[in-house]
JSON list of C-alpha atoms in Angstrom, two decimals:
[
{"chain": "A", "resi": 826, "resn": "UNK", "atom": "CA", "xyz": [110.38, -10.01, -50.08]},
{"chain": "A", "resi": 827, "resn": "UNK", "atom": "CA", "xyz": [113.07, -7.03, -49.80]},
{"chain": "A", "resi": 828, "resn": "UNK", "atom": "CA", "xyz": [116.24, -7.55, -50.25]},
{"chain": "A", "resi": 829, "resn": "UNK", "atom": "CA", "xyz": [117.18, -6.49, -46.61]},
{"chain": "A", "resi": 830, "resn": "UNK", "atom": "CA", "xyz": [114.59, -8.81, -45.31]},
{"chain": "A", "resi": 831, "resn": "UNK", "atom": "CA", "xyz": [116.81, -11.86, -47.16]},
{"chain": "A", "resi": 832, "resn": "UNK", "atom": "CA", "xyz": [119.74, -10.52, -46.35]},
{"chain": "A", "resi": 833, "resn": "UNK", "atom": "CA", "xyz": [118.02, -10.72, -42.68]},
{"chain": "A", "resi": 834, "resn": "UNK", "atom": "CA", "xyz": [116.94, -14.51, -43.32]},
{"chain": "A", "resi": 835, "resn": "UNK", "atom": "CA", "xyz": [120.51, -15.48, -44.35]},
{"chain": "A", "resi": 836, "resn": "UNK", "atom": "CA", "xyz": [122.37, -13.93, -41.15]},
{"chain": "A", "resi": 837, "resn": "UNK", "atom": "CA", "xyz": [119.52, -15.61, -39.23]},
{"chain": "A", "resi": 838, "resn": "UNK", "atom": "CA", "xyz": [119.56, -19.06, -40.16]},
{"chain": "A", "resi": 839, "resn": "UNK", "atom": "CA", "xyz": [123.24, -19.91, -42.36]},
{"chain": "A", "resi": 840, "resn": "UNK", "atom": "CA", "xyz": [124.81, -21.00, -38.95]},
{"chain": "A", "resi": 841, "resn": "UNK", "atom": "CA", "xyz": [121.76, -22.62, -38.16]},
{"chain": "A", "resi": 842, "resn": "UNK", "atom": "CA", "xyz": [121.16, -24.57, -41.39]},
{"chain": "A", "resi": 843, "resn": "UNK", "atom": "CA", "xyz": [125.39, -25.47, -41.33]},
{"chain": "A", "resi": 844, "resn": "UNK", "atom": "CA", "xyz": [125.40, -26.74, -38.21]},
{"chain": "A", "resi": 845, "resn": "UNK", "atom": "CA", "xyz": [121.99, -28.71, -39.10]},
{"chain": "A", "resi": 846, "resn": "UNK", "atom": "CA", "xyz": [123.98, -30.06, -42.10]},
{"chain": "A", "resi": 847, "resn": "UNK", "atom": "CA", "xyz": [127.09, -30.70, -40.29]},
{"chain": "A", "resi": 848, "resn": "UNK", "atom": "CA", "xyz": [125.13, -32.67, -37.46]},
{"chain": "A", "resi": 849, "resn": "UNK", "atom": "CA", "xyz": [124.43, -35.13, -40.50]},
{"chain": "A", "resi": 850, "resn": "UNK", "atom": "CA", "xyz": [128.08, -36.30, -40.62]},
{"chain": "A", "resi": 851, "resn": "UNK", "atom": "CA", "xyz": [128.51, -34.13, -43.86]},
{"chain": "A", "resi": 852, "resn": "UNK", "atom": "CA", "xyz": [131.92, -32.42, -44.39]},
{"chain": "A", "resi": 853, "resn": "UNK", "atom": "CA", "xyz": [132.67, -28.87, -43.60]},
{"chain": "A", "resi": 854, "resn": "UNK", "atom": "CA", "xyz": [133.44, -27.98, -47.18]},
{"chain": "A", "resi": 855, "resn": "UNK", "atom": "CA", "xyz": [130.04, -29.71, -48.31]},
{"chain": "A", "resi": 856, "resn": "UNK", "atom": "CA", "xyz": [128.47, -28.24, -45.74]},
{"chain": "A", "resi": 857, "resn": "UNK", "atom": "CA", "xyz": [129.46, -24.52, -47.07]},
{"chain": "A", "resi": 858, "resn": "UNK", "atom": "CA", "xyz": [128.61, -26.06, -50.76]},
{"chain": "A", "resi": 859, "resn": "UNK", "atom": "CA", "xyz": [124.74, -27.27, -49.51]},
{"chain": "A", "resi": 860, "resn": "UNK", "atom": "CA", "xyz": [123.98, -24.00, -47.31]},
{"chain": "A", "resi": 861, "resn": "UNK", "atom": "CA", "xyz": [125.21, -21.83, -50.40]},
{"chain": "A", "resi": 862, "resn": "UNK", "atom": "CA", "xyz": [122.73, -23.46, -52.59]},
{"chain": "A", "resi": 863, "resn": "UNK", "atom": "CA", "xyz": [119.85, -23.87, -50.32]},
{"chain": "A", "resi": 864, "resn": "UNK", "atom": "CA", "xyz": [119.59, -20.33, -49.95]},
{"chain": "A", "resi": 865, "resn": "UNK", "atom": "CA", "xyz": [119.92, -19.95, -53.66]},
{"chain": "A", "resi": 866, "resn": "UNK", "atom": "CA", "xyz": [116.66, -22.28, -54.00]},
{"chain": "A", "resi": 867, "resn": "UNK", "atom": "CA", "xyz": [115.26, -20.22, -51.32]},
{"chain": "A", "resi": 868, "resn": "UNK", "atom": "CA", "xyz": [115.70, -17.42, -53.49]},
{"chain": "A", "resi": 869, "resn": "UNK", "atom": "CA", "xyz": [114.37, -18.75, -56.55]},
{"chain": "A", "resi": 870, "resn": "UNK", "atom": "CA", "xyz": [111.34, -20.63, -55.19]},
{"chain": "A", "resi": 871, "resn": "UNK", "atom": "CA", "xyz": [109.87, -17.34, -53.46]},
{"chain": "A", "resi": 872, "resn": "UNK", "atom": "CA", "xyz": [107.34, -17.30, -56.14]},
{"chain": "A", "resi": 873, "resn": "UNK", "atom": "CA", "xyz": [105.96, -20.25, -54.63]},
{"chain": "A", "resi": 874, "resn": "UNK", "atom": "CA", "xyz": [106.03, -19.48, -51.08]},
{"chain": "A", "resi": 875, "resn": "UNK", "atom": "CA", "xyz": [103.36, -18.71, -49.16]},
{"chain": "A", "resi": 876, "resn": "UNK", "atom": "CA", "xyz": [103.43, -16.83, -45.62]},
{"chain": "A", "resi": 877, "resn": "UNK", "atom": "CA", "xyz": [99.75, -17.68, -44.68]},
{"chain": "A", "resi": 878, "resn": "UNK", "atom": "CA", "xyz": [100.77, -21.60, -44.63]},
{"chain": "A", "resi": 879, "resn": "UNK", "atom": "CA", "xyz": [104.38, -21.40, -43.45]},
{"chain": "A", "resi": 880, "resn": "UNK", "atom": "CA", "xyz": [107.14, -19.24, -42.25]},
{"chain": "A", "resi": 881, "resn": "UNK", "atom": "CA", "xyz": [110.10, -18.39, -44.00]},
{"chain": "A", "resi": 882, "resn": "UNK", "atom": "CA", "xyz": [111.98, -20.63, -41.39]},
{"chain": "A", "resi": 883, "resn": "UNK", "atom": "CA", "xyz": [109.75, -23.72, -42.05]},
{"chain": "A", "resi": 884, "resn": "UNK", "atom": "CA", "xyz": [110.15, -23.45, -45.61]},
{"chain": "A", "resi": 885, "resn": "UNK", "atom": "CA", "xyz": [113.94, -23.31, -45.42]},
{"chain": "A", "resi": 886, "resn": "UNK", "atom": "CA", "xyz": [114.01, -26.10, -43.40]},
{"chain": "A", "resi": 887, "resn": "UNK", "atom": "CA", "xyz": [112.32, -28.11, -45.91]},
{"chain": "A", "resi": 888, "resn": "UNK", "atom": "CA", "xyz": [115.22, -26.74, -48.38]},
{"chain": "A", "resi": 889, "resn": "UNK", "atom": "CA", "xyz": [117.74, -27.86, -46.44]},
{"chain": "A", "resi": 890, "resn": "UNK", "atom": "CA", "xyz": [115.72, -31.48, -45.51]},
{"chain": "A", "resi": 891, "resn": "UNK", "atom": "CA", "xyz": [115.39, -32.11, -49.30]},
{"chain": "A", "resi": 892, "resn": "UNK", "atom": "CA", "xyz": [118.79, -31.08, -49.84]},
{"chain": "A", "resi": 893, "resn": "UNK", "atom": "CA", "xyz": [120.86, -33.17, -47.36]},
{"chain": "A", "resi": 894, "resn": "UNK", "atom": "CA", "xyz": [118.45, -35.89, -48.89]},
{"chain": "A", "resi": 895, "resn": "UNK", "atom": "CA", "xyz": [119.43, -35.45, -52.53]},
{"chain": "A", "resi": 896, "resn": "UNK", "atom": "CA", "xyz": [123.00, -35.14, -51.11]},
{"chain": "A", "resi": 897, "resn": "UNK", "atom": "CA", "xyz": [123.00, -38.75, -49.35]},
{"chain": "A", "resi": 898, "resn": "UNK", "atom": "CA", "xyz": [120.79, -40.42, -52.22]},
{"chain": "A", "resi": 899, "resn": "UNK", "atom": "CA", "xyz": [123.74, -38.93, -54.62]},
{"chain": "A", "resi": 900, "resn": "UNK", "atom": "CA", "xyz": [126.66, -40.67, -52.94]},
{"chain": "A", "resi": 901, "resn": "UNK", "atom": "CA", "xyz": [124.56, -43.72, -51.71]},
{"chain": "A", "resi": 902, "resn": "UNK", "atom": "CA", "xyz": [124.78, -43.07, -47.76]},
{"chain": "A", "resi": 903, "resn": "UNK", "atom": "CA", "xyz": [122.34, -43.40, -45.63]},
{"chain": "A", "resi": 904, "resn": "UNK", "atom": "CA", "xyz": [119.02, -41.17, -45.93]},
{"chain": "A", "resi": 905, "resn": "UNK", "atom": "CA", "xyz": [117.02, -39.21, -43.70]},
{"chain": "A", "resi": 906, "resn": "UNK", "atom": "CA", "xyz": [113.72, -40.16, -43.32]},
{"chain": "A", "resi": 907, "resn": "UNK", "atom": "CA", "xyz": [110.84, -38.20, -45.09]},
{"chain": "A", "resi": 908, "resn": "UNK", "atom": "CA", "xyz": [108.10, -36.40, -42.85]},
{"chain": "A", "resi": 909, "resn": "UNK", "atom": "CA", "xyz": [105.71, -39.47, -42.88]},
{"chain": "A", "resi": 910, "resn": "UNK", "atom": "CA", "xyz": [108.60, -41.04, -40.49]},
{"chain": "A", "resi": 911, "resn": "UNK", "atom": "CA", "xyz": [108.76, -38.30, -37.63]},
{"chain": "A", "resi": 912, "resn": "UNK", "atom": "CA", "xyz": [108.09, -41.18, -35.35]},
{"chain": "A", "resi": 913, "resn": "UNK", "atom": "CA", "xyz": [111.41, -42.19, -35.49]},
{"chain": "A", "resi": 914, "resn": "UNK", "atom": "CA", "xyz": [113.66, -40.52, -32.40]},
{"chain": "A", "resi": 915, "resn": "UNK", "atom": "CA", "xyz": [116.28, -38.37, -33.82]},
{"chain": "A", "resi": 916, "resn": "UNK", "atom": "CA", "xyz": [118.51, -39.31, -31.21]},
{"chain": "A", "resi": 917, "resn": "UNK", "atom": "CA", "xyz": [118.85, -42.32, -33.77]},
{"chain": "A", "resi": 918, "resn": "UNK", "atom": "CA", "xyz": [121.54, -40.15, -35.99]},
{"chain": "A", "resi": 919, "resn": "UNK", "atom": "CA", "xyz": [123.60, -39.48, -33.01]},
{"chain": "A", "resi": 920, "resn": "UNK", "atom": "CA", "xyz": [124.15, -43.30, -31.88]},
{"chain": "A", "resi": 921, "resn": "UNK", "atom": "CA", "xyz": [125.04, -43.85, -35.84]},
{"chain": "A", "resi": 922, "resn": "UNK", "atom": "CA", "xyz": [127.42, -40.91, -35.74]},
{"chain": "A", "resi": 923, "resn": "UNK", "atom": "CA", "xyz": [129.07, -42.83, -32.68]},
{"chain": "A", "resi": 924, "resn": "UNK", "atom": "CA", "xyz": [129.47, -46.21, -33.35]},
{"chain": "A", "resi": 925, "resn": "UNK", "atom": "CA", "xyz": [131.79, -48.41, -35.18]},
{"chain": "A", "resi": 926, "resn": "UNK", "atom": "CA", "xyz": [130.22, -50.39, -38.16]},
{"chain": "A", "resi": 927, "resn": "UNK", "atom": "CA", "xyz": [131.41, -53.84, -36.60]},
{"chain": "A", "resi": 928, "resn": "UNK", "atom": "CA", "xyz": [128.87, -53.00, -33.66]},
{"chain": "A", "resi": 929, "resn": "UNK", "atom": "CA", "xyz": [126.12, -51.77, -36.18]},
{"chain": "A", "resi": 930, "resn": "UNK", "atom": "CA", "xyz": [126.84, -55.18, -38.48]},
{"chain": "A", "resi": 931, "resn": "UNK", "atom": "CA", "xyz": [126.31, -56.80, -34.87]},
{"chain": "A", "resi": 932, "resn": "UNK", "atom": "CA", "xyz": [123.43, -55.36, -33.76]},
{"chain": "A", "resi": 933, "resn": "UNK", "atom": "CA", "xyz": [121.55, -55.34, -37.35]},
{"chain": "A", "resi": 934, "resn": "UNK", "atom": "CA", "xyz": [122.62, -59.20, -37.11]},
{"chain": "A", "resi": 935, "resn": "UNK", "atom": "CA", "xyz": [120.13, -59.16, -33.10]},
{"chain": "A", "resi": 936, "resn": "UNK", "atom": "CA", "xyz": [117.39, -58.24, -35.26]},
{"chain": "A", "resi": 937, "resn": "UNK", "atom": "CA", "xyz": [114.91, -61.07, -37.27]},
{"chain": "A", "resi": 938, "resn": "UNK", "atom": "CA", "xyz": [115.91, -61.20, -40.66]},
{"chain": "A", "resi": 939, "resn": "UNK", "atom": "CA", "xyz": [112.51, -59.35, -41.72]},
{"chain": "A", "resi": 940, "resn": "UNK", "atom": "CA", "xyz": [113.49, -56.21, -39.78]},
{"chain": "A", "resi": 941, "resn": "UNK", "atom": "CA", "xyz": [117.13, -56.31, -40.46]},
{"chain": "A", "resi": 942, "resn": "UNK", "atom": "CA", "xyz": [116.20, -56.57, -44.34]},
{"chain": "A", "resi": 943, "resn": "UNK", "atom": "CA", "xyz": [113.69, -53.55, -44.20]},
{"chain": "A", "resi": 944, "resn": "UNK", "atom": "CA", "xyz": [116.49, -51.59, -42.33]},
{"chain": "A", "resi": 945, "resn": "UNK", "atom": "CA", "xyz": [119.12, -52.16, -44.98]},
{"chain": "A", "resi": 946, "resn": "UNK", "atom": "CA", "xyz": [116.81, -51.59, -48.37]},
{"chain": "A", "resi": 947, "resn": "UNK", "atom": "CA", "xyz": [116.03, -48.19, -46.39]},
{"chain": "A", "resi": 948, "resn": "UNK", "atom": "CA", "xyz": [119.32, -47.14, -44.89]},
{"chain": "A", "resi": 949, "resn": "UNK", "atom": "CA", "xyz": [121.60, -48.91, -47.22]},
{"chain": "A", "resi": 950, "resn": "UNK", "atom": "CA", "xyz": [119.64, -49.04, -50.40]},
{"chain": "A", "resi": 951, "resn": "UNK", "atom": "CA", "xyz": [118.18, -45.50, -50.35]},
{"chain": "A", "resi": 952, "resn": "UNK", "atom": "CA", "xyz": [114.57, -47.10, -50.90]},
{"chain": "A", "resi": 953, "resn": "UNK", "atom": "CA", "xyz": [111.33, -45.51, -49.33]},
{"chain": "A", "resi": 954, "resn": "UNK", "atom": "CA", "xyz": [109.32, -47.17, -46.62]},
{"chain": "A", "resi": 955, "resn": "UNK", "atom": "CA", "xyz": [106.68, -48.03, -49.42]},
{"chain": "A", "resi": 956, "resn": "UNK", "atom": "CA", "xyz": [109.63, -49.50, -51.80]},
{"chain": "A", "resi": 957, "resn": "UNK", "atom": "CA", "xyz": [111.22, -51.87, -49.45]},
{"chain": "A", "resi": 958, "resn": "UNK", "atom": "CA", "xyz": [107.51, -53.25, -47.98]},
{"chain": "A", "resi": 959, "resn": "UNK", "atom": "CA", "xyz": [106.96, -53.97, -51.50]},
{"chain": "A", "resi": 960, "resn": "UNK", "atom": "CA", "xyz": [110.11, -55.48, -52.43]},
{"chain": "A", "resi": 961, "resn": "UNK", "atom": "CA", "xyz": [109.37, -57.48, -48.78]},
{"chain": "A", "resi": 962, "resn": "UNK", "atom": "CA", "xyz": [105.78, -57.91, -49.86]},
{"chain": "A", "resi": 963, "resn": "UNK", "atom": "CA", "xyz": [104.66, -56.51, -46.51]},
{"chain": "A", "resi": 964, "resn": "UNK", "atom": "CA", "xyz": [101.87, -53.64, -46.09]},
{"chain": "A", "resi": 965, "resn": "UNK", "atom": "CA", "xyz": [102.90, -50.23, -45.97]},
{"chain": "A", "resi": 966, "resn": "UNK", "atom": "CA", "xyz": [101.57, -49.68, -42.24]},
{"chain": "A", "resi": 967, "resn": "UNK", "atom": "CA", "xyz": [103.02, -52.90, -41.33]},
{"chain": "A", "resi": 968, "resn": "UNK", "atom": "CA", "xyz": [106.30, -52.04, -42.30]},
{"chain": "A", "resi": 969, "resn": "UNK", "atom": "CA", "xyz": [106.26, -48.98, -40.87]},
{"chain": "A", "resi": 970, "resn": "UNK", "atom": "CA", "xyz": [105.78, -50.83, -37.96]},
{"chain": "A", "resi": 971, "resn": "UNK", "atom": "CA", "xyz": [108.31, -52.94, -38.44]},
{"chain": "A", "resi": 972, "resn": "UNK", "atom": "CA", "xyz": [110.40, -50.06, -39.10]},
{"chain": "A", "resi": 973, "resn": "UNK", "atom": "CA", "xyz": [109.83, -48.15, -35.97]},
{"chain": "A", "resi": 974, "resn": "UNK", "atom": "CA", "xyz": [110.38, -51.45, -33.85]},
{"chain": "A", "resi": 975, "resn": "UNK", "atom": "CA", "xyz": [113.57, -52.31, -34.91]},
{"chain": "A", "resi": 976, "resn": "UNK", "atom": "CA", "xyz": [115.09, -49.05, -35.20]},
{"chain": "A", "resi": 977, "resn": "UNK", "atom": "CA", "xyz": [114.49, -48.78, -31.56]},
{"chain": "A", "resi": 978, "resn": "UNK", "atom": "CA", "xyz": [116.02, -52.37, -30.92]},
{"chain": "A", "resi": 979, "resn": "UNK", "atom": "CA", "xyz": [118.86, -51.40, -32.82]},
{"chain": "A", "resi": 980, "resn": "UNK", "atom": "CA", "xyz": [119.03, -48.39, -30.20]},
{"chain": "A", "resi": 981, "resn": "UNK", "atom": "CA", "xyz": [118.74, -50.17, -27.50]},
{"chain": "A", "resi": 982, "resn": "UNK", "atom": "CA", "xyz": [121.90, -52.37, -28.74]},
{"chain": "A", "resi": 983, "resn": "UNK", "atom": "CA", "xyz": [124.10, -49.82, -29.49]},
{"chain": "A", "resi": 984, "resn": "UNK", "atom": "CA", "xyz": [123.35, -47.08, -26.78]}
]
């Protein structure tokens, strides 16, 4: 890859990928710090890429997914989900974004304590889907189930 076409990439997609991050609830300043560095592992991991299975795009955007992961696992927020949970409506983030933690603590409290306790060793505790159904001695698919149900209970509420 040229030099021009990077320099191409990064007017193309920083806003994008800051804005991304920002949605997230991350600061500005972190924001700056995380969009800085993903293109700097963009960069570096060109060796690796491949354009016959993705495009440049799709392979930042699994920079900047890893990233904002690492970021939250680092400070002990909540996580995005991996790609085995694109089930999950990402209008999720926004009602989080939104609400107080009093009506979260309320509406976590609706659910059955199975469900509430799978989605605070995810959310809270920063453990995978396969971690907490372990911990909860519950199948992987199952809890995935689980998962998906209350997640949309807690939607329904808080929206």
């Amino acid at each position: 890859m040229t030099q021009q076409e990077k320099d191409q990439l990064y007017r193309d997609y920083n806003k994008k990928i800051f804005y991304y991050i920002r949605g997230k609830g991350i600061s500005e300043q972190d924001a700056e710090d995380m969009c800085a560095n993903i293109f700097v592992k963009f960069y570096n991991s060109l060796d690796n890429f491949d354009p016959n299975k993705a495009s440049p795009s799709t392979w930042l955007y699994r920079i900047t997914q890893n990233t904002v992961i690492d970021f939250f696992r680092q400070r002990k927020h909540f996580a995005e989900l991996n790609e085995e949970m694109v089930f999950i409506d990402q209008g999720f983030d926004d009602i989080l974004n939104n609400e107080t933690l009093t009506e979260l603590a309320q509406a976590l409290m609706k659910l059955d304590l199975r469900s509430r306790a799978l989605v605070v060793l995810v959310y809270y505790d920063g453990k995978t889907i396969k971690e907490a159904a372990q911990q909860l001695d519950m199948s992987y698919s199952n809890s995935k189930i689980i998962m998906k149900k209350a997640l949309s209970e807690l939607k329904q509420f808080l929206g």
